[in-house]
XYZ file of C-alpha atoms in Angstrom:
651
model
C 149.691 185.973 -56.877
C 148.302 185.181 -60.284
C 148.927 186.548 -63.694
C 146.809 189.164 -65.349
C 144.654 186.714 -67.250
C 143.193 185.205 -64.082
C 140.152 186.704 -62.388
C 138.359 186.175 -59.105
C 134.946 187.199 -60.484
C 132.675 184.142 -60.379
C 130.894 184.791 -63.669
C 134.116 185.591 -65.534
C 135.638 182.372 -64.179
C 132.663 180.357 -65.435
C 132.945 181.859 -68.913
C 136.695 181.257 -68.818
C 136.042 177.607 -67.932
C 133.733 177.263 -70.942
C 136.357 178.820 -73.202
C 138.825 176.299 -71.810
C 136.399 173.565 -72.893
C 136.703 174.811 -76.468
C 140.485 175.007 -76.084
C 140.436 171.446 -74.794
C 138.507 170.362 -77.891
C 141.192 171.809 -80.166
C 143.971 170.106 -78.196
C 142.064 166.829 -78.344
C 141.632 167.143 -82.112
C 145.355 167.803 -82.513
C 146.264 164.779 -80.388
C 143.874 162.544 -82.343
C 145.391 163.674 -85.654
C 148.885 162.808 -84.382
C 147.683 159.372 -83.295
C 145.944 158.805 -86.640
C 149.162 159.680 -88.478
C 151.121 157.266 -86.282
C 148.552 154.482 -86.718
C 148.521 155.001 -90.485
C 152.299 154.724 -90.641
C 152.168 151.594 -88.463
C 149.476 150.102 -90.689
C 151.500 150.699 -93.845
C 154.615 149.329 -92.131
C 152.727 146.143 -91.267
C 151.594 145.876 -94.892
C 155.196 146.303 -96.014
C 156.458 143.665 -93.569
C 153.718 141.314 -94.694
C 154.774 141.897 -98.307
C 158.419 141.165 -97.479
C 157.398 138.084 -95.499
C 155.421 136.713 -98.438
C 158.361 137.278 -100.810
C 160.710 135.401 -98.508
C 158.473 132.507 -97.494
C 156.509 131.824 -100.670
C 158.567 130.217 -103.503
C 157.949 131.355 -107.024
C 156.073 134.427 -108.233
C 152.688 135.221 -106.706
C 150.173 137.963 -106.966
C 151.602 139.614 -103.857
C 155.279 139.308 -104.728
C 155.775 142.781 -106.090
C 159.236 144.250 -105.594
C 159.581 146.075 -102.282
C 160.834 149.163 -104.073
C 157.440 149.611 -105.741
C 155.572 149.679 -102.392
C 153.484 152.886 -102.058
C 153.652 154.356 -98.549
C 150.870 156.819 -99.319
C 147.563 155.172 -100.059
C 144.455 157.406 -99.860
C 142.101 154.459 -99.387
C 144.162 153.120 -96.477
C 144.378 156.585 -94.923
C 140.604 157.070 -95.083
C 140.100 153.642 -93.508
C 142.582 154.336 -90.702
C 141.299 157.877 -90.142
C 137.651 156.862 -89.814
C 138.381 153.767 -87.711
C 140.786 155.400 -85.234
C 138.795 158.626 -84.881
C 135.563 156.716 -84.294
C 137.260 154.337 -81.871
C 138.808 157.129 -79.767
C 135.578 159.131 -79.823
C 133.468 156.167 -78.678
C 135.974 155.250 -75.935
C 135.953 158.847 -74.651
C 132.157 159.100 -74.692
C 131.762 155.771 -72.867
C 134.180 156.945 -70.167
C 132.430 160.307 -69.851
C 129.065 158.592 -69.537
C 130.451 156.485 -66.699
C 131.620 159.636 -64.917
C 128.363 161.496 -65.568
C 126.891 160.036 -62.381
C 128.809 162.574 -60.330
C 131.870 163.220 -58.232
C 131.287 160.160 -56.071
C 131.873 157.939 -59.110
C 135.253 159.581 -59.729
C 136.230 159.245 -56.063
C 135.334 155.548 -56.047
C 137.201 155.029 -59.341
C 140.324 156.332 -57.600
C 139.816 154.058 -54.584
C 137.889 156.420 -52.317
C 135.631 155.337 -49.462
C 132.764 157.608 -48.473
C 132.897 159.126 -44.999
C 129.533 158.516 -43.275
C 127.912 161.670 -41.916
C 127.412 160.037 -38.495
C 131.039 158.938 -38.041
C 132.516 159.121 -34.528
C 136.137 158.967 -35.687
C 137.751 162.263 -34.519
C 139.850 162.766 -37.663
C 136.936 162.075 -40.008
C 134.624 164.211 -37.866
C 137.105 167.089 -38.144
C 137.216 166.660 -41.938
C 133.419 166.715 -42.210
C 133.310 169.766 -39.957
C 135.726 171.672 -42.213
C 133.780 170.715 -45.351
C 130.473 171.729 -43.739
C 131.874 175.117 -42.700
C 133.151 175.753 -46.206
C 129.832 174.707 -47.756
C 127.770 177.000 -45.527
C 130.201 179.844 -46.186
C 129.884 179.200 -49.943
C 126.106 178.900 -49.936
C 126.079 175.487 -51.633
C 124.918 171.972 -50.684
C 127.500 170.038 -48.688
C 129.374 167.737 -51.114
C 129.970 164.061 -50.448
C 133.262 163.414 -48.639
C 135.658 160.562 -49.430
C 138.993 159.299 -48.124
C 141.588 157.491 -50.254
C 142.524 155.127 -47.440
C 145.365 153.361 -49.283
C 147.180 156.572 -50.205
C 149.858 157.810 -47.786
C 150.864 160.832 -49.855
C 149.370 164.227 -48.962
C 146.796 165.052 -51.622
C 143.143 165.870 -52.294
C 140.721 166.584 -55.128
C 137.197 167.762 -55.927
C 135.132 166.151 -58.678
C 131.682 166.351 -60.227
C 129.765 168.165 -62.931
C 128.274 170.840 -60.699
C 127.495 171.841 -57.137
C 124.624 169.334 -56.903
C 126.731 166.205 -57.514
C 130.111 167.296 -56.161
C 132.462 165.219 -54.041
C 135.598 166.159 -52.111
C 138.254 163.559 -51.317
C 141.530 163.580 -49.406
C 144.174 160.934 -48.904
C 144.771 159.104 -45.648
C 148.183 160.758 -45.536
C 146.596 164.216 -45.603
C 144.080 163.243 -42.929
C 146.837 161.952 -40.632
C 149.461 164.659 -41.149
C 147.641 167.968 -41.669
C 146.545 170.272 -38.865
C 143.092 171.820 -38.930
C 144.328 175.097 -40.457
C 146.289 173.185 -43.096
C 143.321 170.948 -43.850
C 141.107 174.012 -44.131
C 143.507 175.538 -46.664
C 143.508 172.359 -48.779
C 139.702 172.045 -48.678
C 139.377 175.741 -49.591
C 141.659 175.094 -52.580
C 139.384 172.264 -53.723
C 136.243 174.343 -53.163
C 137.709 177.008 -55.417
C 137.846 174.413 -58.217
C 134.230 173.582 -57.418
C 133.184 177.246 -57.558
C 135.387 178.162 -60.535
C 133.646 175.738 -62.892
C 136.777 173.586 -63.242
C 135.121 170.283 -62.346
C 133.128 169.799 -65.554
C 136.263 170.519 -67.579
C 138.205 168.020 -65.469
C 135.628 165.279 -66.088
C 135.765 165.954 -69.822
C 139.549 165.766 -69.638
C 139.448 162.343 -67.942
C 137.270 161.031 -70.777
C 139.548 162.538 -73.410
C 142.694 161.147 -71.793
C 141.109 157.693 -71.636
C 140.233 157.838 -75.344
C 143.802 158.801 -76.216
C 145.322 156.106 -73.986
C 143.058 153.306 -75.237
C 145.338 152.614 -78.245
C 148.283 151.899 -75.944
C 146.088 149.805 -73.648
C 145.112 147.567 -76.575
C 148.753 147.253 -77.653
C 149.734 146.209 -74.149
C 146.999 143.567 -74.062
C 148.238 142.092 -77.368
C 151.825 141.857 -76.117
C 150.760 140.390 -72.793
C 148.614 137.581 -74.212
C 150.335 136.774 -77.528
C 153.291 134.418 -77.965
C 155.730 134.959 -80.819
C 155.375 132.486 -83.690
C 155.731 132.523 -87.452
C 151.953 132.854 -87.766
C 151.577 135.656 -85.238
C 154.646 137.744 -86.064
C 152.593 140.399 -87.855
C 150.090 140.642 -84.981
C 152.948 140.792 -82.476
C 154.620 143.607 -84.407
C 151.246 145.330 -84.508
C 151.074 145.087 -80.715
C 154.518 146.669 -80.406
C 153.552 149.495 -82.743
C 150.277 150.130 -80.898
C 152.184 150.245 -77.609
C 154.603 152.795 -79.063
C 151.647 154.788 -80.358
C 150.193 154.476 -76.870
C 153.234 156.317 -75.538
C 152.515 159.042 -78.074
C 148.984 159.161 -76.672
C 150.343 159.271 -73.121
C 152.625 162.163 -74.042
C 149.778 164.009 -75.763
C 147.472 163.363 -72.804
C 149.971 164.658 -70.266
C 150.635 167.667 -72.475
C 146.912 168.469 -72.519
C 146.666 167.971 -68.749
C 149.599 170.292 -68.072
C 148.294 172.918 -70.517
C 144.890 173.006 -68.814
C 145.877 172.430 -65.187
C 148.880 174.581 -64.239
C 147.227 177.969 -64.576
C 144.170 176.827 -62.624
C 146.293 175.759 -59.656
C 147.626 179.284 -59.137
C 144.070 180.649 -59.223
C 142.893 177.950 -56.800
C 145.690 178.836 -54.356
C 144.802 182.527 -54.595
C 141.098 181.798 -54.111
C 141.791 179.557 -51.103
C 143.677 182.388 -49.402
C 140.804 184.750 -50.154
C 138.339 182.263 -48.641
C 140.283 181.512 -45.449
C 142.270 184.747 -44.974
C 145.099 182.459 -43.863
C 147.860 182.049 -46.496
C 150.175 180.320 -44.019
C 147.718 177.447 -43.502
C 147.819 176.530 -47.194
C 151.565 177.222 -47.399
C 152.176 174.910 -44.440
C 150.225 172.107 -46.144
C 152.385 172.500 -49.266
C 155.538 172.464 -47.127
C 154.450 169.184 -45.567
C 154.144 167.684 -49.043
C 157.796 168.575 -49.602
C 158.764 167.104 -46.228
C 156.708 163.916 -46.514
C 158.502 160.776 -47.672
C 155.512 159.976 -49.894
C 155.148 163.553 -51.151
C 151.818 163.945 -52.951
C 152.134 160.666 -54.860
C 149.015 158.656 -55.725
C 149.593 154.935 -56.300
C 146.198 154.082 -57.829
C 146.485 152.619 -61.336
C 143.849 155.070 -62.581
C 145.617 158.137 -61.155
C 147.385 159.049 -64.407
C 144.178 159.778 -66.277
C 143.035 161.969 -63.356
C 146.331 163.592 -62.324
C 145.005 167.065 -63.206
C 142.324 166.741 -60.503
C 144.664 166.632 -57.535
C 145.858 169.290 -55.118
C 149.496 168.289 -55.685
C 151.493 166.486 -58.372
C 150.156 162.920 -58.159
C 152.745 161.289 -60.432
C 155.927 162.403 -62.208
C 156.760 161.729 -65.847
C 160.091 159.908 -66.099
C 161.325 161.474 -69.342
C 159.972 165.028 -69.077
C 159.258 165.692 -65.372
C 159.168 169.494 -65.641
C 157.736 169.890 -69.140
C 154.788 167.536 -68.526
C 154.125 168.515 -64.897
C 150.407 169.060 -64.259
C 151.125 171.435 -61.360
C 153.439 174.429 -60.882
C 156.706 173.821 -58.992
C 156.025 173.230 -55.294
C 158.578 175.804 -54.108
C 157.097 178.483 -56.373
C 153.594 177.855 -55.007
C 154.880 178.110 -51.430
C 156.889 181.289 -52.019
C 153.859 183.036 -53.508
C 152.023 182.294 -50.249
C 154.984 182.714 -47.884
C 157.755 184.920 -49.351
C 160.011 184.129 -46.370
C 160.221 180.426 -47.279
C 163.891 179.415 -47.704
C 163.320 176.080 -49.438
C 163.746 173.904 -46.324
C 160.894 171.433 -45.908
C 159.869 170.363 -42.390
C 159.327 166.681 -41.667
C 155.661 165.704 -41.965
C 154.540 163.764 -38.892
C 151.195 162.358 -37.832
C 149.300 164.752 -35.573
C 146.267 164.114 -33.353
C 143.040 165.591 -34.759
C 141.769 168.719 -33.049
C 138.068 169.366 -33.252
C 137.724 173.121 -33.226
C 134.649 175.128 -33.928
C 134.504 178.799 -32.919
C 131.757 180.035 -30.646
C 129.136 182.206 -32.353
C 130.025 185.270 -30.286
C 133.723 184.846 -31.090
C 133.225 184.618 -34.838
C 134.656 187.448 -36.906
C 132.097 189.428 -38.873
C 131.816 188.389 -42.489
C 131.724 191.991 -43.619
C 134.761 192.863 -41.500
C 136.647 190.109 -43.266
C 135.603 191.109 -46.761
C 135.597 194.883 -46.587
C 137.463 195.672 -43.388
C 134.481 197.613 -42.009
C 131.089 196.781 -40.467
C 129.187 198.781 -43.078
C 126.275 196.838 -44.591
C 126.628 195.659 -48.197
C 125.135 197.540 -51.100
C 123.635 196.170 -54.298
C 126.731 196.521 -56.467
C 128.748 194.394 -53.998
C 126.601 191.284 -54.437
C 128.164 190.267 -57.751
C 131.581 190.198 -56.067
C 130.206 188.016 -53.254
C 128.992 185.262 -55.613
C 131.352 182.287 -55.466
C 133.611 183.963 -52.880
C 132.922 182.538 -49.414
C 134.431 183.620 -46.104
C 135.064 180.607 -43.885
C 134.597 182.462 -40.609
C 130.970 183.142 -41.473
C 130.373 179.454 -42.155
C 132.111 178.493 -38.909
C 129.953 180.906 -36.925
C 126.684 179.704 -38.461
C 127.594 176.038 -37.985
C 128.541 176.646 -34.350
C 125.280 178.512 -33.724
C 123.093 175.561 -34.728
C 121.802 173.375 -31.851
C 123.827 170.182 -31.397
C 120.674 168.045 -31.251
C 119.585 169.215 -34.689
C 123.075 168.735 -36.150
C 123.136 165.184 -34.761
C 119.867 164.402 -36.553
C 121.270 165.688 -39.847
C 123.902 162.927 -39.835
C 121.466 160.124 -40.740
C 119.096 159.910 -43.739
C 115.987 159.497 -41.575
C 117.073 162.305 -39.261
C 117.845 164.671 -42.149
C 114.469 163.905 -43.738
C 112.759 164.595 -40.409
C 114.509 167.979 -40.112
C 113.346 168.965 -43.611
C 109.800 167.918 -42.729
C 109.985 169.925 -39.494
C 111.124 172.978 -41.479
C 107.952 172.659 -43.563
C 105.654 172.156 -40.572
C 103.581 175.206 -39.509
C 103.333 176.505 -35.939
C 99.774 175.184 -35.618
C 99.885 172.150 -33.265
C 96.823 170.566 -34.847
C 98.413 170.695 -38.294
C 101.692 169.417 -36.850
C 100.022 166.310 -35.437
C 98.130 165.758 -38.676
C 101.333 166.017 -40.714
C 103.166 163.714 -38.290
C 100.601 160.969 -38.821
C 100.888 161.546 -42.575
C 104.675 161.155 -42.324
C 104.313 157.817 -40.554
C 103.003 156.350 -43.803
C 106.130 157.423 -45.695
C 109.275 155.344 -46.139
C 111.244 157.887 -44.081
C 110.060 157.540 -40.489
C 109.915 160.726 -38.367
C 110.405 158.899 -35.041
C 108.259 159.382 -31.939
C 105.534 162.040 -32.063
C 106.776 163.912 -28.981
C 110.318 164.014 -30.406
C 109.031 165.332 -33.720
C 106.946 168.056 -32.071
C 109.921 169.009 -29.895
C 112.085 169.255 -33.027
C 109.454 171.484 -34.650
C 109.583 173.799 -31.629
C 113.395 173.936 -31.813
C 113.368 174.806 -35.499
C 110.614 177.376 -35.008
C 112.941 179.151 -32.576
C 115.791 179.426 -35.079
C 116.668 182.685 -36.766
C 115.828 183.119 -40.440
C 119.489 182.971 -41.433
C 119.893 179.523 -39.855
C 117.226 177.745 -41.899
C 118.902 177.623 -45.310
C 122.158 176.210 -43.826
C 120.076 173.417 -42.261
C 118.862 172.433 -45.728
C 122.420 172.531 -47.105
C 123.663 170.328 -44.253
C 120.828 167.816 -44.684
C 121.452 167.108 -48.367
C 124.447 164.689 -48.130
C 122.514 162.379 -45.795
C 119.450 162.591 -48.032
C 121.678 161.539 -50.930
C 122.010 158.157 -49.179
C 118.299 157.434 -49.640
C 117.440 154.799 -52.210
C 115.746 155.877 -55.440
C 112.382 154.700 -54.120
C 112.915 156.478 -50.789
C 113.885 159.687 -52.587
C 110.779 159.577 -54.741
C 108.629 158.893 -51.700
C 110.313 161.669 -49.712
C 109.781 164.229 -52.487
C 106.109 163.243 -52.651
C 105.901 163.575 -48.863
C 107.280 167.118 -48.743
C 105.042 168.080 -51.661
C 102.085 166.819 -49.632
C 103.313 168.767 -46.590
C 103.700 171.999 -48.519
C 100.129 171.722 -49.809
C 98.628 170.456 -46.531
C 97.052 173.788 -45.553
C 95.917 174.621 -49.079
C 98.513 177.320 -49.705
C 102.260 177.542 -50.307
C 104.366 180.111 -48.500
C 107.588 181.538 -49.892
C 109.828 179.821 -47.262
C 108.145 176.482 -48.040
C 108.716 177.008 -51.749
C 112.404 177.790 -51.166
C 113.013 174.610 -49.145
C 111.104 172.479 -51.632
C 112.950 174.044 -54.585
C 116.414 173.273 -53.183
C 115.565 169.713 -52.132
C 113.940 168.911 -55.481
C 116.843 170.426 -57.395
C 119.313 168.301 -55.417
C 117.438 164.997 -55.147
C 115.084 165.086 -58.109
C 117.472 166.158 -60.857
C 118.721 163.691 -63.436
C 122.393 163.288 -64.321
C 123.800 166.583 -65.566
C 125.072 166.911 -69.099
C 128.802 166.410 -69.192
C 129.129 169.156 -71.794
C 126.870 171.725 -70.085
C 125.574 173.393 -73.224
C 124.157 176.914 -73.038
C 120.638 176.990 -74.481
C 119.919 180.729 -74.185
C 122.566 183.332 -74.962
C 120.439 186.456 -75.528
C 118.472 188.404 -72.923
C 115.467 188.609 -75.229
C 115.094 184.820 -74.969
C 114.538 184.947 -71.192
C 113.183 188.481 -70.765
C 109.702 187.359 -69.721
C 111.160 184.983 -67.118
C 113.356 187.758 -65.680
C 110.268 189.947 -65.205
C 108.545 187.101 -63.327
C 111.443 186.759 -60.867
C 111.872 190.515 -60.342
C 108.133 190.933 -59.751
C 108.133 188.128 -57.179
C 111.211 189.508 -55.398
C 109.816 193.045 -55.304
C 106.430 191.924 -53.957
C 107.919 189.535 -51.380
C 110.337 192.140 -50.042
C 107.713 194.876 -49.730
C 104.685 193.022 -48.466
C 101.732 195.347 -47.944
C 103.404 198.303 -49.687
C 102.544 198.342 -53.391
C 104.374 201.622 -54.075
C 107.631 200.375 -52.546
C 107.267 197.101 -54.445
C 106.824 198.973 -57.734
C 109.912 201.074 -56.985
C 111.918 197.902 -56.265
C 110.725 196.260 -59.493
C 111.672 199.327 -61.527
C 115.094 199.471 -59.833
C 115.790 195.910 -60.931
C 114.519 196.380 -64.486
C 116.574 199.575 -64.862
C 119.745 197.461 -64.556
C 118.861 195.760 -67.866
C 118.491 198.483 -70.537
C 117.611 195.916 -73.227
C 114.494 195.003 -71.245
C 113.764 198.352 -69.576
C 113.053 199.938 -72.960
C 110.102 197.558 -73.372
C 108.259 199.195 -70.430
C 107.235 195.918 -68.751
C 103.922 195.752 -66.928
C 103.963 195.559 -63.151
C 101.219 194.523 -60.761
C 101.264 193.992 -57.022
C 100.112 190.681 -55.590
C 100.735 188.557 -52.527
C 99.514 185.376 -54.228
C 102.507 183.975 -56.062
C 102.279 181.548 -58.953
C 105.049 179.220 -57.778
C 104.722 176.884 -60.754
C 105.408 179.854 -63.038
C 108.346 180.958 -60.860
C 109.844 177.464 -60.891
C 109.536 177.241 -64.682
C 111.150 180.677 -65.061
C 114.114 179.691 -62.877
C 114.564 176.437 -64.769
C 114.706 178.266 -68.097
C 117.108 180.925 -66.822
C 119.381 178.201 -65.447
C 119.947 177.142 -69.074
C 121.252 180.616 -69.928
C 124.844 181.734 -70.297
C 126.669 182.938 -67.197
C 126.805 186.394 -68.754
C 123.001 186.490 -68.603
C 123.007 185.016 -65.090
C 125.301 187.813 -63.932
C 122.849 190.378 -65.294
C 119.956 188.597 -63.545
C 121.702 188.388 -60.153
C 122.731 192.046 -60.432
C 119.159 193.104 -61.269
C 117.767 191.030 -58.384
C 120.241 192.559 -55.922
C 119.279 196.101 -56.964
C 115.629 195.127 -56.658
C 116.197 193.841 -53.101
C 118.290 196.901 -52.128
C 115.929 199.459 -53.677
C 115.037 200.845 -50.227
C 118.776 200.915 -49.311
C 118.409 198.186 -46.713
C 117.924 194.456 -46.766
C 116.390 192.088 -44.253
C 117.672 188.583 -43.559
C 114.516 187.202 -45.197
C 115.211 189.158 -48.397
C 118.871 188.130 -48.301
C 117.986 184.444 -47.925
C 115.480 184.671 -50.791
C 118.153 186.258 -52.969
C 120.517 183.431 -52.015
C 117.948 180.762 -52.942
C 117.332 182.384 -56.335
C 121.087 182.517 -56.970
C 121.511 178.883 -55.945
C 118.730 177.859 -58.347
C 120.813 179.476 -61.112
C 123.969 177.647 -59.925
C 125.502 180.969 -58.878
C 126.024 180.342 -55.132
C 125.754 183.455 -52.993
C 127.345 183.226 -49.509
C 125.572 184.522 -46.389
C 126.003 188.287 -46.562
C 123.424 189.876 -44.241
C 124.995 191.741 -41.280
C 123.092 189.466 -38.892
C 121.471 186.070 -39.204
């Protein structure tokens, strides 16, 4: 379905995305040089016109009345002035735009006219959309992104935006919400999640900033023409406006060329990944067919759509002069035929359909391992790397359906989601529960009535281990609605809860780590620089994580823990040759573990792949893995921004 250069390995895709960032920088530099050359020529032309104007209008010889034939078109001083001014101007405009978008995917969605879908909505169509996004998030092992609808757009389209999995947003048009069936919607959302998991979103945000910087010249020219009347005194300025507008078209052409160069190849990979996620190529193919049969197609009417056309699921606007050459997406028919070879080119009419809320029963869900490998055999360590960033939707559907409806209802409001997180951190001891409840009453996030809170604690205590992490992932979008003060207060509250009994357990640490990473993190860097690129720079931190994983997975058995630690270290020859010290302990230094994870998160994805592989071999050292070990491995992977889907045979 894709060419040989494309890969479905998560870590290779991330490195490919970073190489594309460098490629984007070269394309940007080339476009800026073209614009500088055009501006320089325009500047010299204005000087020439001004010279001619002075000769004609001023009687008698003057200092400026040199013959036009002696005019020098090449002037190094003028070129240096134009070069420095234009380059600085474009660079500043791009950086300002990128800084605006650094707040996350929600900012991009709102820029394009999106309205956030509240988690507690009762609208059937919106509820179905949230349900599909939640299933995909659980299946991917990532926090549920914010969901938006472009209510003014009747074309069938969608996009994902953000700098990472912690600030992502998914948006679809009203036309897609009204006209797509659940299977079709699932295919489109899976396509957008593949962009999220492939590392495309950061590149897309950078591209929006770059396109804006390139277009700013034309925007200024348009403003001059719109607000300036022609007169003998303003003729030069008016001509300057015309020239800047023409140069703006050069910028538009260069911007669309960059968008098409970066975007087309990624769309084929996203289609292929979506099919791998859903195991339903006809669902995605049917959505593409409806674009062809819809009177609005995939068109986006927002004025800001051009600078973000590479984000969308389908072609959001068509260039008038070069529709095929500057297309940001592959031809629609070609995309469909790769998914459905029997397609004859006839598009069905796209009609509004009533939303169907469908969620499979837990006992009817298809096994995740059956879907991935075609057999019920349990996974082995070497398989884990292939699981990272490759969800199976049926697993997410089954887990979501298995959660009690009362708990899911609470997750749809900020206070309810905060209460669920607090209940997850509450021990089985009733005395401690009541003490913590009274402590929570002094927080800004109210836990409700005491009996209701204790009942919720009992419900959560009865959940299986594999259902706890999905609860945290589902709670995060609602928690994102808390004000800055409420977030700070909530983080202090859960910190107080975790330390209430004088000790921190591993499950408590995992919940606290994810919530703090999601709510307590500052805006991510738009460039995502890699700080550590050599294993020797993070070797000590890798030993800390492997030691913790080995001890946690073999509690009470020091020999088995040592064997697990050695199995993990053996996967990294550069570190194994140093004969690292090992000691068994059940008292973990969680501050040290948190610091180690934070440092490793700043490493290259090549190093992260080595770390995840070593951790998986550490966990599988005894040739079996419990759900508790699997969930711990998933939390560690999520902390490194390498989402690992649920993979244990049972949950």
